[in-house]
Short mmCIF file of C-alpha atoms and ligand atoms in Angstrom, two decimals:
data_model
loop_
_atom_site.label_atom_id
_atom_site.label_comp_id
_atom_site.label_asym_id
_atom_site.label_seq_id
_atom_site.Cartn_x
_atom_site.Cartn_y
_atom_site.Cartn_z
CA ILE A 14 -9.76 13.32 -11.05
CA PHE A 15 -6.63 13.73 -13.16
CA GLU A 16 -6.25 13.56 -16.89
CA ASN A 17 -3.90 10.61 -16.54
CA SER A 18 -2.12 8.49 -13.95
CA GLU A 19 1.20 10.22 -14.65
CA LEU A 20 -0.11 13.60 -13.50
CA ALA A 21 -1.83 12.08 -10.48
CA SER A 22 1.28 10.11 -9.50
CA PHE A 23 3.41 13.23 -9.83
CA THR A 24 1.04 15.05 -7.46
CA VAL A 25 1.23 12.24 -4.90
CA ALA A 26 5.02 11.96 -5.15
CA ASN A 27 5.32 15.72 -4.70
CA GLU A 28 3.18 15.69 -1.58
CA ILE A 29 5.34 12.94 -0.09
CA ALA A 30 8.57 14.73 -1.05
CA GLU A 31 7.30 17.98 0.43
CA LEU A 32 6.53 16.32 3.77
CA ILE A 33 9.95 14.63 3.81
CA ARG A 34 11.70 17.99 3.23
CA GLN A 35 9.58 19.79 5.80
CA ARG A 36 10.31 17.16 8.47
CA GLN A 37 14.01 17.16 7.57
CA LYS A 38 14.18 20.87 8.38
CA GLN A 39 12.60 20.11 11.75
CA GLY A 40 14.97 17.17 12.32
CA LYS A 41 12.00 14.79 12.41
CA LYS A 42 11.05 11.47 10.83
CA VAL A 43 8.31 10.78 8.28
CA VAL A 44 6.39 7.51 8.54
CA LEU A 45 4.99 6.24 5.24
CA GLY A 46 2.55 3.39 4.69
CA LEU A 47 3.27 1.88 1.28
CA ALA A 48 1.42 -0.29 -1.22
CA THR A 49 2.63 -2.60 -3.96
CA GLY A 50 0.97 -3.65 -7.23
CA SER A 51 0.71 -1.78 -10.50
CA THR A 52 -1.00 1.32 -9.09
CA PRO A 53 1.81 3.05 -7.11
CA THR A 54 4.74 2.28 -9.44
CA LYS A 55 4.77 5.71 -11.08
CA VAL A 56 4.77 7.39 -7.66
CA TYR A 57 7.87 5.36 -6.78
CA ASP A 58 9.45 6.24 -10.16
CA PHE A 59 9.01 9.93 -9.38
CA LEU A 60 10.39 9.55 -5.84
CA VAL A 61 13.48 7.78 -7.24
CA ARG A 62 13.85 10.58 -9.77
CA PHE A 63 13.58 13.24 -7.04
CA HIS A 64 16.33 11.40 -5.14
CA GLN A 65 18.63 11.01 -8.13
CA GLU A 66 18.07 14.38 -9.79
CA GLU A 67 17.16 16.70 -6.93
CA GLY A 68 18.98 15.07 -4.05
CA LEU A 69 15.84 14.28 -2.04
CA SER A 70 17.10 12.19 0.89
CA PHE A 71 15.10 9.40 2.53
CA LYS A 72 17.35 9.14 5.59
CA ASN A 73 14.54 10.42 7.83
CA VAL A 74 11.91 8.14 6.28
CA VAL A 75 10.44 5.08 8.00
CA THR A 76 8.19 2.79 5.93
CA PHE A 77 5.60 0.13 6.68
CA ASN A 78 4.24 -1.89 3.78
CA LEU A 79 0.62 -2.90 3.80
CA ASP A 80 0.95 -6.56 3.07
CA GLU A 81 2.77 -9.65 1.84
CA TYR A 82 1.58 -12.97 0.48
CA PHE A 83 1.86 -15.96 2.82
CA PRO A 84 3.89 -18.02 2.50
CA MET A 85 6.41 -16.05 0.46
CA GLU A 86 10.20 -15.99 0.26
CA PRO A 87 11.62 -12.46 0.06
CA ASP A 88 13.69 -13.16 -3.06
CA SER A 89 10.77 -14.68 -5.02
CA ILE A 90 9.74 -12.67 -8.09
CA HIS A 91 6.26 -12.51 -6.51
CA SER A 92 7.39 -11.18 -3.17
CA TYR A 93 6.48 -7.66 -2.11
CA VAL A 94 9.91 -7.38 -0.47
CA ARG A 95 11.48 -7.83 -3.87
CA PHE A 96 8.91 -5.52 -5.48
CA MET A 97 9.73 -2.71 -3.07
CA ARG A 98 13.46 -3.16 -3.54
CA GLU A 99 13.17 -3.09 -7.31
CA HIS A 100 10.77 -0.17 -7.52
CA LEU A 101 12.02 2.00 -4.68
CA PHE A 102 14.33 0.92 -1.87
CA ASP A 103 17.36 -0.12 -3.98
CA HIS A 104 17.40 3.28 -5.66
CA ILE A 105 17.16 5.63 -2.67
CA ASP A 106 19.14 6.24 0.52
CA ILE A 107 16.58 4.85 2.99
CA LYS A 108 18.11 3.08 6.00
CA LYS A 109 17.53 -0.69 5.94
CA GLU A 110 16.41 -0.70 9.57
CA ASN A 111 13.65 1.80 8.71
CA ILE A 112 11.97 -0.56 6.23
CA HIS A 113 9.14 -2.80 7.48
CA ILE A 114 7.29 -5.38 5.38
CA PRO A 115 5.13 -8.24 6.68
CA ASP A 116 7.21 -11.43 6.77
CA GLY A 117 5.99 -14.21 4.49
CA THR A 118 8.57 -16.70 5.82
CA LEU A 119 7.22 -17.08 9.37
CA ASP A 120 6.02 -20.33 10.86
CA ARG A 121 2.27 -20.20 11.37
CA GLU A 122 2.64 -20.08 15.16
CA GLU A 123 4.83 -16.99 14.88
CA VAL A 124 2.35 -14.95 12.83
CA ARG A 125 0.20 -13.67 15.69
CA ASP A 126 3.16 -12.25 17.64
CA PHE A 127 4.66 -10.81 14.47
CA CYS A 128 1.40 -8.99 13.68
CA GLN A 129 1.13 -7.56 17.18
CA GLU A 130 4.73 -6.36 16.95
CA TYR A 131 4.02 -4.79 13.55
CA GLU A 132 1.19 -2.78 15.10
CA ALA A 133 3.40 -1.82 18.04
CA LYS A 134 6.20 -0.70 15.72
CA ILE A 135 3.85 1.56 13.75
CA LYS A 136 2.66 3.14 17.00
CA ALA A 137 6.21 3.47 18.38
CA ALA A 138 7.25 5.23 15.16
CA GLY A 139 4.53 7.81 15.86
CA GLY A 140 1.84 6.40 13.54
CA LEU A 141 1.54 6.59 9.75
CA ASP A 142 1.83 10.14 8.38
CA ILE A 143 0.71 9.20 4.88
CA GLN A 144 -0.77 5.87 3.82
CA VAL A 145 -0.72 5.20 0.09
CA LEU A 146 -3.35 2.74 -1.16
CA GLY A 147 -4.48 0.97 -4.30
CA ILE A 148 -7.82 -0.78 -4.49
CA GLY A 149 -8.69 -4.31 -5.56
CA ARG A 150 -11.75 -5.18 -7.65
CA THR A 151 -13.25 -6.73 -4.50
CA GLY A 152 -12.98 -3.35 -2.76
CA HIS A 153 -10.01 -4.50 -0.72
CA ILE A 154 -7.51 -2.04 0.71
CA GLY A 155 -4.31 -3.76 1.69
CA PHE A 156 -5.55 -7.33 1.60
CA ASN A 157 -8.62 -6.52 3.68
CA GLU A 158 -11.11 -8.49 1.65
CA PRO A 159 -14.92 -8.22 1.90
CA GLY A 160 -15.95 -9.10 5.44
CA SER A 161 -13.00 -7.30 7.06
CA SER A 162 -14.18 -5.28 10.00
CA LEU A 163 -13.68 -1.61 10.70
CA ASN A 164 -11.42 -2.29 13.66
CA SER A 165 -9.32 -5.08 12.14
CA ILE A 166 -5.58 -4.91 12.76
CA THR A 167 -2.54 -6.57 11.18
CA ARG A 168 -3.32 -10.26 10.77
CA MET A 169 -3.28 -13.29 8.49
CA VAL A 170 -6.14 -13.31 5.99
CA ARG A 171 -7.54 -15.57 3.29
CA LEU A 172 -7.49 -13.95 -0.16
CA ASP A 173 -10.72 -13.57 -2.10
CA ARG A 174 -11.06 -15.68 -5.24
CA VAL A 175 -11.39 -12.53 -7.40
CA THR A 176 -8.11 -11.21 -5.97
CA ARG A 177 -6.40 -14.53 -6.67
CA LEU A 178 -7.82 -14.58 -10.22
CA ASP A 179 -6.49 -11.05 -10.78
CA ALA A 180 -3.04 -12.22 -9.64
CA ALA A 181 -3.14 -15.49 -11.62
CA SER A 182 -1.36 -14.27 -14.75
CA ASP A 183 1.53 -12.85 -12.67
CA PHE A 184 1.84 -16.23 -10.96
CA PHE A 185 1.50 -18.20 -14.21
CA GLY A 186 -1.76 -19.85 -13.08
CA LEU A 187 -4.36 -19.58 -10.32
CA GLU A 188 -3.01 -22.70 -8.59
CA ASN A 189 0.28 -20.88 -7.90
CA VAL A 190 -1.30 -17.84 -6.23
CA PRO A 191 -0.98 -18.04 -2.44
CA LYS A 192 -4.27 -18.48 -0.62
CA LYS A 193 -3.25 -16.29 2.29
CA ALA A 194 -1.52 -13.03 3.10
CA ILE A 195 -0.49 -10.94 6.08
CA THR A 196 -2.04 -7.49 5.90
CA MET A 197 -2.41 -4.36 7.98
CA GLY A 198 -6.03 -4.12 9.10
CA VAL A 199 -8.71 -1.61 8.16
CA GLY A 200 -8.23 -0.11 11.63
CA THR A 201 -4.47 0.14 11.10
CA ILE A 202 -5.02 1.99 7.81
CA LEU A 203 -7.69 4.30 9.21
CA ALA A 204 -5.33 5.35 12.02
CA ALA A 205 -3.09 7.02 9.40
CA LYS A 206 -3.10 10.82 9.57
CA ARG A 207 -3.54 11.10 5.82
CA ILE A 208 -4.68 8.51 3.28
CA ILE A 209 -4.29 8.66 -0.50
CA LEU A 210 -6.12 5.99 -2.49
CA MET A 211 -5.18 5.80 -6.16
CA ALA A 212 -6.90 3.98 -9.01
CA TRP A 213 -6.23 3.94 -12.73
CA GLY A 214 -8.07 2.51 -15.70
CA GLU A 215 -11.59 1.48 -16.56
CA GLY A 216 -11.25 -1.83 -14.76
CA LYS A 217 -11.34 0.09 -11.46
CA SER A 218 -14.27 2.38 -12.34
CA ASP A 219 -17.02 0.21 -10.88
CA ILE A 220 -15.26 -0.40 -7.55
CA ILE A 221 -14.28 3.29 -7.32
CA ARG A 222 -17.95 4.24 -7.69
CA GLN A 223 -18.89 1.79 -4.93
CA ALA A 224 -16.04 2.94 -2.68
CA VAL A 225 -16.79 6.65 -3.06
CA GLU A 226 -20.57 6.73 -3.49
CA GLY A 227 -21.74 3.45 -2.01
CA LYS A 228 -23.11 2.72 1.45
CA ILE A 229 -20.39 2.12 4.05
CA ARG A 230 -20.25 -1.63 4.52
CA GLU A 231 -17.97 -4.54 5.29
CA SER A 232 -18.64 -6.12 1.91
CA VAL A 233 -16.71 -3.23 0.30
CA PRO A 234 -13.94 -2.47 2.81
CA ALA A 235 -12.77 0.65 0.90
CA THR A 236 -16.09 2.32 1.85
CA PHE A 237 -14.73 2.60 5.42
CA LEU A 238 -12.42 5.34 4.09
CA GLN A 239 -15.44 7.63 3.64
CA ASN A 240 -15.37 8.43 7.36
CA HIS A 241 -11.67 9.31 7.47
CA GLU A 242 -11.17 13.02 7.89
CA ASN A 243 -8.12 13.32 5.66
CA CYS A 244 -8.50 10.82 2.84
CA GLU A 245 -8.35 11.63 -0.86
CA VAL A 246 -9.11 9.37 -3.80
CA MET A 247 -7.04 10.15 -6.89
CA THR A 248 -8.05 8.67 -10.22
CA ASP A 249 -7.42 9.06 -13.90
CA LEU A 250 -10.37 9.81 -16.20
CA ALA A 251 -11.12 6.14 -16.88
CA ALA A 252 -11.27 5.09 -13.22
CA ALA A 253 -13.62 8.01 -12.53
CA SER A 254 -15.89 7.25 -15.47
CA SER A 255 -18.64 5.54 -13.44
CA LEU A 256 -18.94 8.25 -10.77
CA THR A 257 -22.28 10.03 -10.89
C1 F6R B 328 -0.90 -4.05 -2.51
C2 F6R B 328 -2.24 -3.97 -1.94
C3 F6R B 328 -3.46 -4.17 -2.79
C4 F6R B 328 -3.38 -3.46 -4.15
C5 F6R B 328 -4.63 -3.74 -4.96
C6 F6R B 328 -4.56 -3.13 -6.34
O1 F6R B 328 0.07 -3.83 -1.51
O2 F6R B 328 -2.37 -3.78 -0.78
O3 F6R B 328 -4.57 -3.67 -2.09
O4 F6R B 328 -3.22 -2.09 -3.96
O5 F6R B 328 -4.82 -5.12 -5.09
O6 F6R B 328 -3.56 -3.77 -7.08
P1 F6R B 328 -3.06 -3.14 -8.45
O7 F6R B 328 -2.43 -1.83 -8.11
O8 F6R B 328 -2.03 -4.11 -8.97
O9 F6R B 328 -4.25 -2.97 -9.31
#
């Protein structure tokens, strides 16, 4: 529990930067699982700053984003491709071919193969070294909504109404929020060697309490993280305020 999200984000960004530097010395890659949304933006701000001010290079970094709305064009203001470019990728020296984000432009019949390939690419890269997560008010991680199973993998999902309501103002109305998304599965996330879930603000306090202290269950997918051997939840004071 950190005093504020700035301090917590700095800690997360530092851990990522440290791993990147360590692997660089060994001539090895780092594989990062990344999230979008309001939660990780300060982490990305710090990483950009480390690149610009301290010369941290991302040439040995491979990234896999958790999810993308479906359908979604990459240049849409709502697209997670655009989000990642604006918050991180356009400001660092990551190689284009090392960036992976679920494709919201596929034809429906192409989705299954794409998802299998996404899983295969993560494995071929050596698996996720660090997976960064936010949490939705439904308890979703990625877009694994209530009902997602422990072993789920990358797939097309239907978004929960609460998730769509939370996105409605960004989309200028609920009717504009996509009903579906492509997301890494709970199983994909749990296969990461290290997981960092972040949550800020009072609006997340109830779901953080359920995720951390509640019974492990499909109706709150974030509870599956309790069994991961290297997962940390980082909150500000407000998001931790309902913990007992
Ligand atoms: C985003 C993602 C989602 C968000 C969650 C919280 O890639 O996978 O699980 O992390 O919906 O969103 P924010 O951070 O906007 O509160």
